[in-house]
Amino acid sequence: MPLKPTRTVDELRELRELTGDENGAQRVAWTDTWKRAQEWMSSKLDGTGAVESFDAAGNQWWTLPGASEQALILGGHLDSVPNGGWLDGCLNVIAGAEVLRRIAEEGESPLTVRLVSWADEEGARFGRSLFGSSAAAGSMADQDELRVLKDADGVSLPEAIGVFGVDLDSALDARSELENAAAYLELHIEQGPVLESMDLPLGAVLGTFGVERHRITWRGQAAHAGSTPMNQRRDALAGAAKLALELRVIAAEVGDGAVLTSGGVVCKPGIVTSVVETAEQLLDMRHLDAEKLAAMNRAAHEASERFADEESLQVEWERIWQIEPILFELADLAEDAVREVAGTSHRLPSGPLHDAAEVSRAGVPTAMLFVQSLRGLSHTKLEDTKPEHLELAVQALDRLATMTLARLAG
Ligand SMILES: [Zn+2]
């Protein structure tokens, strides 16, 4: 049977019925509902000849042996956030299943073709995203922190994953799954407004943003709001406020999609009758270009020193988290596939991290496709994409798989 993209839309609706409720998708990782989704997915691959297995990190694999052990991998995640959308993650797996079925029916493929549903991409229950893909990529290094994580009901992470036969200490054994990986392909909803605003169904993803995340502490002097003249204040909030506005200037100067966000400021003493003594400001900076990200970081640091001077404050920076930009090696193939299927192609970066970033970081050539999200909404039951765009996305993933196989076999 040739590729049947309408079947993907039907199956997405079926999964929504099976694992959602009036508030949206409920396929949180390491739960019974997630398990139900896994079993349902298996039933969709019965009869293809693909062999199912679970690896040491709880990732679910289907392997269709080909002439070579070198493998083309299609991936996504069946888990969702609570009250999530009907497409985030599962579109990737269900569309991948359609492509795998098409390949299986054409006889032996030159390469082995594998489909993976990564475990706990969302991190909704324990706050740790990309669990399964980071284990397979070998980048998971926070076992000691994961060991003490508990969910809202007090269940520990080791206990919850243990139910699924996963042991934290051996999760990194999942690395062996990528040993024969020749390429990795992932389709995902955009989860943002860019493609819709350009009236385009599909886009080729260039890579994922590098991120610099910092906590900035401004220190001034608490003083009475009534008795302290304006020109004698050391107001910590003034430093934070100046920096928050300066982010727009820095973004404009660096350009090329630079985004900077001051996501929170906590003031102490935080009462209406006192000048702010300390302001703790959270800053998130993202760019696809490592040098530009570094330039943003420098510019923000310099601006903070300047504002500290102007306002007679002390300022301290503490890095909370960082990740380098990850560029997808096969972005040109993704662009060709999108152009073939949709007529025009648009290249765009991904703001959110995805499993594809972990796989790419592990050195596997990677391509990623985005399909338009209506109103840019995701992680809500309002998440949606037009059925005709979902069908185009399945076609584009199929073309991308064919092109990638041809390049790898040639
Ligand atoms: Zn996702």
mmCIF file of C-alpha atoms in Angstrom, residues 125-393:
data_model
loop_
_atom_site.group_PDB
_atom_site.id
_atom_site.type_symbol
_atom_site.label_atom_id
_atom_site.label_comp_id
_atom_site.label_asym_id
_atom_site.label_seq_id
_atom_site.Cartn_x
_atom_site.Cartn_y
_atom_site.Cartn_z
ATOM 1 C CA ARG A 125 5.980 14.898 36.069
ATOM 2 C CA PHE A 126 9.511 15.385 37.433
ATOM 3 C CA GLY A 127 10.674 18.534 35.653
ATOM 4 C CA ARG A 128 13.407 16.728 33.658
ATOM 5 C CA SER A 129 12.868 17.096 29.893
ATOM 6 C CA LEU A 130 14.448 14.919 27.181
ATOM 7 C CA PHE A 131 15.026 12.016 29.580
ATOM 8 C CA GLY A 132 15.192 9.180 27.068
ATOM 9 C CA SER A 133 16.943 10.978 24.237
ATOM 10 C CA SER A 134 19.613 12.449 26.518
ATOM 11 C CA ALA A 135 20.316 8.962 27.880
ATOM 12 C CA ALA A 136 20.625 7.538 24.364
ATOM 13 C CA ALA A 137 22.792 10.492 23.333
ATOM 14 C CA GLY A 138 25.028 9.953 26.358
ATOM 15 C CA SER A 139 24.623 13.542 27.565
ATOM 16 C CA MET A 140 22.594 12.692 30.685
ATOM 17 C CA ALA A 141 24.862 13.571 33.603
ATOM 18 C CA ASP A 142 22.425 14.507 36.356
ATOM 19 C CA GLN A 143 21.640 11.066 37.802
ATOM 20 C CA ASP A 144 22.304 12.263 41.358
ATOM 21 C CA GLU A 145 19.825 15.112 40.973
ATOM 22 C CA LEU A 146 17.286 12.843 39.261
ATOM 23 C CA ARG A 147 17.538 10.318 42.086
ATOM 24 C CA VAL A 148 15.959 12.714 44.607
ATOM 25 C CA LEU A 149 13.235 14.167 42.363
ATOM 26 C CA LYS A 150 9.655 13.570 43.493
ATOM 27 C CA ASP A 151 6.364 14.180 41.718
ATOM 28 C CA ALA A 152 3.450 16.140 43.235
ATOM 29 C CA ASP A 153 2.263 12.988 45.050
ATOM 30 C CA GLY A 154 5.664 12.299 46.593
ATOM 31 C CA VAL A 155 6.542 9.408 44.256
ATOM 32 C CA SER A 156 10.258 9.443 43.471
ATOM 33 C CA LEU A 157 11.599 9.371 39.925
ATOM 34 C CA PRO A 158 13.505 6.078 40.437
ATOM 35 C CA GLU A 159 10.291 4.495 41.721
ATOM 36 C CA ALA A 160 8.170 5.758 38.796
ATOM 37 C CA ILE A 161 10.638 4.687 36.110
ATOM 38 C CA GLY A 162 11.184 1.379 37.919
ATOM 39 C CA VAL A 163 7.577 0.466 37.158
ATOM 40 C CA PHE A 164 8.627 0.615 33.489
ATOM 41 C CA GLY A 165 11.728 -1.487 34.120
ATOM 42 C CA VAL A 166 14.106 1.462 33.917
ATOM 43 C CA ASP A 167 16.992 1.811 36.375
ATOM 44 C CA LEU A 168 18.657 5.213 36.639
ATOM 45 C CA ASP A 169 22.120 3.711 37.030
ATOM 46 C CA SER A 170 21.921 1.782 33.779
ATOM 47 C CA ALA A 171 19.859 4.279 31.722
ATOM 48 C CA LEU A 172 22.977 5.373 29.833
ATOM 49 C CA ASP A 173 23.222 1.851 28.378
ATOM 50 C CA ALA A 174 20.670 3.213 25.901
ATOM 51 C CA ARG A 175 23.692 4.753 24.129
ATOM 52 C CA SER A 176 24.169 1.480 22.244
ATOM 53 C CA GLU A 177 20.942 2.248 20.324
ATOM 54 C CA LEU A 178 22.674 5.039 18.376
ATOM 55 C CA GLU A 179 25.788 3.012 17.493
ATOM 56 C CA ASN A 180 24.555 2.202 13.992
ATOM 57 C CA ALA A 181 22.604 5.430 13.511
ATOM 58 C CA ALA A 182 23.302 6.888 10.067
ATOM 59 C CA ALA A 183 20.688 9.662 10.216
ATOM 60 C CA TYR A 184 17.845 10.903 12.398
ATOM 61 C CA LEU A 185 14.651 12.561 11.138
ATOM 62 C CA GLU A 186 11.973 14.265 13.201
ATOM 63 C CA LEU A 187 8.758 15.995 12.261
ATOM 64 C CA HIS A 188 7.170 18.284 14.858
ATOM 65 C CA ILE A 189 4.493 20.947 15.074
ATOM 66 C CA GLU A 190 6.099 24.391 15.120
ATOM 67 C CA GLN A 191 4.531 25.425 18.467
ATOM 68 C CA GLY A 192 5.049 29.031 17.406
ATOM 69 C CA PRO A 193 3.441 31.586 15.074
ATOM 70 C CA VAL A 194 6.076 32.014 12.336
ATOM 71 C CA LEU A 195 4.848 29.637 9.601
ATOM 72 C CA GLU A 196 1.222 30.686 10.027
ATOM 73 C CA SER A 197 2.177 34.361 9.778
ATOM 74 C CA MET A 198 3.964 33.595 6.487
ATOM 75 C CA ASP A 199 1.051 31.438 5.278
ATOM 76 C CA LEU A 200 3.356 28.440 4.827
ATOM 77 C CA PRO A 201 2.418 24.881 5.806
ATOM 78 C CA LEU A 202 5.944 23.557 6.365
ATOM 79 C CA GLY A 203 9.423 24.684 7.318
ATOM 80 C CA ALA A 204 12.923 23.207 7.458
ATOM 81 C CA VAL A 205 14.491 23.550 10.889
ATOM 82 C CA LEU A 206 18.055 24.867 10.905
ATOM 83 C CA GLY A 207 18.796 23.841 14.454
ATOM 84 C CA THR A 208 17.991 24.699 18.023
ATOM 85 C CA PHE A 209 18.952 27.897 19.760
ATOM 86 C CA GLY A 210 21.894 28.091 22.107
ATOM 87 C CA VAL A 211 20.726 29.265 25.519
ATOM 88 C CA GLU A 212 22.396 31.340 28.255
ATOM 89 C CA ARG A 213 20.369 31.474 31.451
ATOM 90 C CA HIS A 214 21.436 33.628 34.393
ATOM 91 C CA ARG A 215 20.318 34.878 37.789
ATOM 92 C CA ILE A 216 21.344 38.514 38.286
ATOM 93 C CA THR A 217 21.316 39.945 41.797
ATOM 94 C CA TRP A 218 21.155 43.712 42.211
ATOM 95 C CA ARG A 219 21.987 45.070 45.678
ATOM 96 C CA GLY A 220 21.088 48.560 46.895
ATOM 97 C CA GLN A 221 19.843 49.888 50.202
ATOM 98 C CA ALA A 222 16.402 49.559 51.767
ATOM 99 C CA ALA A 223 15.194 53.020 52.779
ATOM 100 C CA HIS A 224 11.948 54.653 53.850
ATOM 101 C CA ALA A 225 9.690 55.484 50.909
ATOM 102 C CA GLY A 226 8.618 58.734 52.522
ATOM 103 C CA SER A 227 11.810 60.132 53.997
ATOM 104 C CA THR A 228 14.419 59.261 51.359
ATOM 105 C CA PRO A 229 14.825 61.896 48.609
ATOM 106 C CA MET A 230 14.842 60.530 45.071
ATOM 107 C CA ASN A 231 18.445 61.540 44.425
ATOM 108 C CA GLN A 232 19.725 59.704 47.499
ATOM 109 C CA ARG A 233 18.344 56.277 46.778
ATOM 110 C CA ARG A 234 20.133 53.081 45.892
ATOM 111 C CA ASP A 235 17.165 51.327 44.319
ATOM 112 C CA ALA A 236 17.987 47.775 43.228
ATOM 113 C CA LEU A 237 14.855 47.569 41.095
ATOM 114 C CA ALA A 238 16.061 50.512 39.007
ATOM 115 C CA GLY A 239 19.043 48.430 37.842
ATOM 116 C CA ALA A 240 16.835 45.455 36.962
ATOM 117 C CA ALA A 241 14.321 47.699 35.181
ATOM 118 C CA LYS A 242 16.994 49.432 33.081
ATOM 119 C CA LEU A 243 18.438 46.070 32.076
ATOM 120 C CA ALA A 244 15.010 44.658 31.181
ATOM 121 C CA LEU A 245 14.498 47.518 28.707
ATOM 122 C CA GLU A 246 18.091 47.367 27.423
ATOM 123 C CA LEU A 247 17.414 43.792 26.247
ATOM 124 C CA ARG A 248 15.446 45.236 23.322
ATOM 125 C CA VAL A 249 18.443 47.323 22.269
ATOM 126 C CA ILE A 250 20.778 44.331 22.503
ATOM 127 C CA ALA A 251 18.373 42.143 20.494
ATOM 128 C CA ALA A 252 18.158 44.791 17.767
ATOM 129 C CA GLU A 253 21.932 45.249 17.642
ATOM 130 C CA VAL A 254 22.758 41.536 17.472
ATOM 131 C CA GLY A 255 19.816 40.722 15.208
ATOM 132 C CA ASP A 256 19.302 37.506 13.195
ATOM 133 C CA GLY A 257 16.570 36.248 15.505
ATOM 134 C CA ALA A 258 18.190 37.162 18.827
ATOM 135 C CA VAL A 259 15.754 36.822 21.734
ATOM 136 C CA LEU A 260 16.340 37.952 25.317
ATOM 137 C CA THR A 261 13.845 37.642 28.142
ATOM 138 C CA SER A 262 13.820 38.941 31.672
ATOM 139 C CA GLY A 263 11.393 36.322 32.909
ATOM 140 C CA GLY A 264 11.133 37.350 36.528
ATOM 141 C CA VAL A 265 12.244 39.878 39.145
ATOM 142 C CA VAL A 266 11.849 39.231 42.867
ATOM 143 C CA CYS A 267 12.226 42.321 45.074
ATOM 144 C CA LYS A 268 13.126 42.474 48.749
ATOM 145 C CA PRO A 269 11.887 43.656 51.132
ATOM 146 C CA GLY A 270 9.034 43.825 48.626
ATOM 147 C CA ILE A 271 6.811 46.200 50.563
ATOM 148 C CA VAL A 272 5.206 49.374 49.360
ATOM 149 C CA THR A 273 6.906 51.587 51.958
ATOM 150 C CA SER A 274 10.520 50.689 51.162
ATOM 151 C CA VAL A 275 13.025 51.289 48.391
ATOM 152 C CA VAL A 276 14.051 47.871 46.981
ATOM 153 C CA GLU A 277 17.222 46.564 48.588
ATOM 154 C CA THR A 278 17.774 43.459 46.464
ATOM 155 C CA ALA A 279 16.280 42.526 43.140
ATOM 156 C CA GLU A 280 16.857 39.026 41.779
ATOM 157 C CA GLN A 281 16.382 39.039 38.040
ATOM 158 C CA LEU A 282 16.144 35.996 35.749
ATOM 159 C CA LEU A 283 17.559 36.364 32.254
ATOM 160 C CA ASP A 284 17.254 33.986 29.303
ATOM 161 C CA MET A 285 19.177 34.700 26.055
ATOM 162 C CA ARG A 286 18.940 32.630 22.871
ATOM 163 C CA HIS A 287 20.570 32.616 19.463
ATOM 164 C CA LEU A 288 21.327 30.088 16.734
ATOM 165 C CA ASP A 289 24.845 31.495 16.253
ATOM 166 C CA ALA A 290 27.320 30.775 19.059
ATOM 167 C CA GLU A 291 29.330 33.971 18.485
ATOM 168 C CA LYS A 292 26.235 36.137 18.484
ATOM 169 C CA LEU A 293 25.028 34.444 21.657
ATOM 170 C CA ALA A 294 28.381 35.235 23.257
ATOM 171 C CA ALA A 295 28.087 38.847 22.045
ATOM 172 C CA MET A 296 24.624 39.120 23.629
ATOM 173 C CA ASN A 297 25.975 37.768 26.877
ATOM 174 C CA ARG A 298 28.850 40.289 26.836
ATOM 175 C CA ALA A 299 26.551 43.194 25.972
ATOM 176 C CA ALA A 300 24.140 42.316 28.791
ATOM 177 C CA HIS A 301 27.006 42.023 31.292
ATOM 178 C CA GLU A 302 28.448 45.398 30.224
ATOM 179 C CA ALA A 303 25.055 47.072 30.384
ATOM 180 C CA SER A 304 24.494 45.724 33.881
ATOM 181 C CA GLU A 305 27.846 47.160 35.060
ATOM 182 C CA ARG A 306 26.910 50.510 33.564
ATOM 183 C CA PHE A 307 23.484 50.554 35.249
ATOM 184 C CA ALA A 308 25.009 49.450 38.562
ATOM 185 C CA ASP A 309 27.339 52.478 38.317
ATOM 186 C CA GLU A 310 24.544 54.873 37.415
ATOM 187 C CA GLU A 311 22.357 53.674 40.269
ATOM 188 C CA SER A 312 25.121 53.092 42.872
ATOM 189 C CA LEU A 313 24.346 49.377 43.085
ATOM 190 C CA GLN A 314 26.270 46.151 43.193
ATOM 191 C CA VAL A 315 25.479 43.584 40.573
ATOM 192 C CA GLU A 316 26.343 39.877 40.523
ATOM 193 C CA TRP A 317 25.777 37.285 37.830
ATOM 194 C CA GLU A 318 25.283 33.575 38.356
ATOM 195 C CA ARG A 319 24.844 31.212 35.414
ATOM 196 C CA ILE A 320 21.917 28.827 35.924
ATOM 197 C CA TRP A 321 22.145 26.853 32.712
ATOM 198 C CA GLN A 322 23.594 26.984 29.227
ATOM 199 C CA ILE A 323 23.550 24.945 26.053
ATOM 200 C CA GLU A 324 25.342 25.608 22.813
ATOM 201 C CA PRO A 325 23.432 26.118 19.550
ATOM 202 C CA ILE A 326 22.886 22.842 17.726
ATOM 203 C CA LEU A 327 22.822 22.965 13.918
ATOM 204 C CA PHE A 328 21.130 20.181 11.990
ATOM 205 C CA GLU A 329 23.536 18.706 9.471
ATOM 206 C CA LEU A 330 20.820 17.559 7.048
ATOM 207 C CA ALA A 331 18.868 20.836 6.979
ATOM 208 C CA ASP A 332 19.435 21.075 3.196
ATOM 209 C CA LEU A 333 17.581 17.769 2.677
ATOM 210 C CA ALA A 334 14.744 18.987 4.881
ATOM 211 C CA GLU A 335 14.525 22.102 2.742
ATOM 212 C CA ASP A 336 14.452 20.066 -0.487
ATOM 213 C CA ALA A 337 11.693 17.836 0.889
ATOM 214 C CA VAL A 338 9.584 20.809 1.965
ATOM 215 C CA ARG A 339 10.056 22.541 -1.387
ATOM 216 C CA GLU A 340 9.012 19.416 -3.289
ATOM 217 C CA VAL A 341 5.878 18.910 -1.264
ATOM 218 C CA ALA A 342 4.786 22.484 -0.548
ATOM 219 C CA GLY A 343 6.284 24.470 -3.435
ATOM 220 C CA THR A 344 8.182 26.910 -1.232
ATOM 221 C CA SER A 345 10.469 26.314 1.666
ATOM 222 C CA HIS A 346 11.321 28.424 4.648
ATOM 223 C CA ARG A 347 14.252 27.822 6.981
ATOM 224 C CA LEU A 348 13.721 28.617 10.628
ATOM 225 C CA PRO A 349 15.384 27.952 13.964
ATOM 226 C CA SER A 350 13.649 26.128 16.776
ATOM 227 C CA GLY A 351 13.189 28.015 20.021
ATOM 228 C CA PRO A 352 12.184 24.973 22.070
ATOM 229 C CA LEU A 353 14.645 22.116 22.491
ATOM 230 C CA HIS A 354 13.658 18.798 20.959
ATOM 231 C CA ASP A 355 14.854 15.200 21.070
ATOM 232 C CA ALA A 356 16.433 15.912 17.671
ATOM 233 C CA ALA A 357 18.868 18.296 19.387
ATOM 234 C CA GLU A 358 20.077 15.538 21.724
ATOM 235 C CA VAL A 359 20.517 13.073 18.846
ATOM 236 C CA SER A 360 22.338 15.692 16.766
ATOM 237 C CA ARG A 361 24.598 16.511 19.717
ATOM 238 C CA ALA A 362 25.557 12.852 19.819
ATOM 239 C CA GLY A 363 26.960 13.251 16.294
ATOM 240 C CA VAL A 364 24.132 11.694 14.276
ATOM 241 C CA PRO A 365 23.318 13.667 11.077
ATOM 242 C CA THR A 366 19.877 15.101 11.740
ATOM 243 C CA ALA A 367 17.029 16.817 9.906
ATOM 244 C CA MET A 368 13.867 18.277 11.355
ATOM 245 C CA LEU A 369 10.623 19.475 9.789
ATOM 246 C CA PHE A 370 8.072 21.848 11.272
ATOM 247 C CA VAL A 371 4.415 21.952 10.309
ATOM 248 C CA GLN A 372 2.369 25.062 10.960
ATOM 249 C CA SER A 373 0.652 25.454 14.340
ATOM 250 C CA LEU A 374 -2.616 27.393 14.320
ATOM 251 C CA ARG A 375 -2.308 30.553 16.435
ATOM 252 C CA GLY A 376 1.105 29.275 17.495
ATOM 253 C CA LEU A 377 -0.482 27.478 20.442
ATOM 254 C CA SER A 378 0.873 24.332 22.077
ATOM 255 C CA HIS A 379 0.857 22.596 25.470
ATOM 256 C CA THR A 380 -2.891 23.293 25.617
ATOM 257 C CA LYS A 381 -5.943 21.484 24.317
ATOM 258 C CA LEU A 382 -6.304 24.428 21.885
ATOM 259 C CA GLU A 383 -3.220 23.209 20.001
ATOM 260 C CA ASP A 384 -4.226 22.535 16.388
ATOM 261 C CA THR A 385 -3.046 22.169 12.789
ATOM 262 C CA LYS A 386 -5.196 21.964 9.667
ATOM 263 C CA PRO A 387 -5.703 18.329 8.522
ATOM 264 C CA GLU A 388 -4.459 19.200 5.012
ATOM 265 C CA HIS A 389 -1.238 20.537 6.538
ATOM 266 C CA LEU A 390 -0.829 17.383 8.619
ATOM 267 C CA GLU A 391 -1.161 15.351 5.423
ATOM 268 C CA LEU A 392 1.459 17.505 3.683
ATOM 269 C CA ALA A 393 3.724 16.987 6.681
#
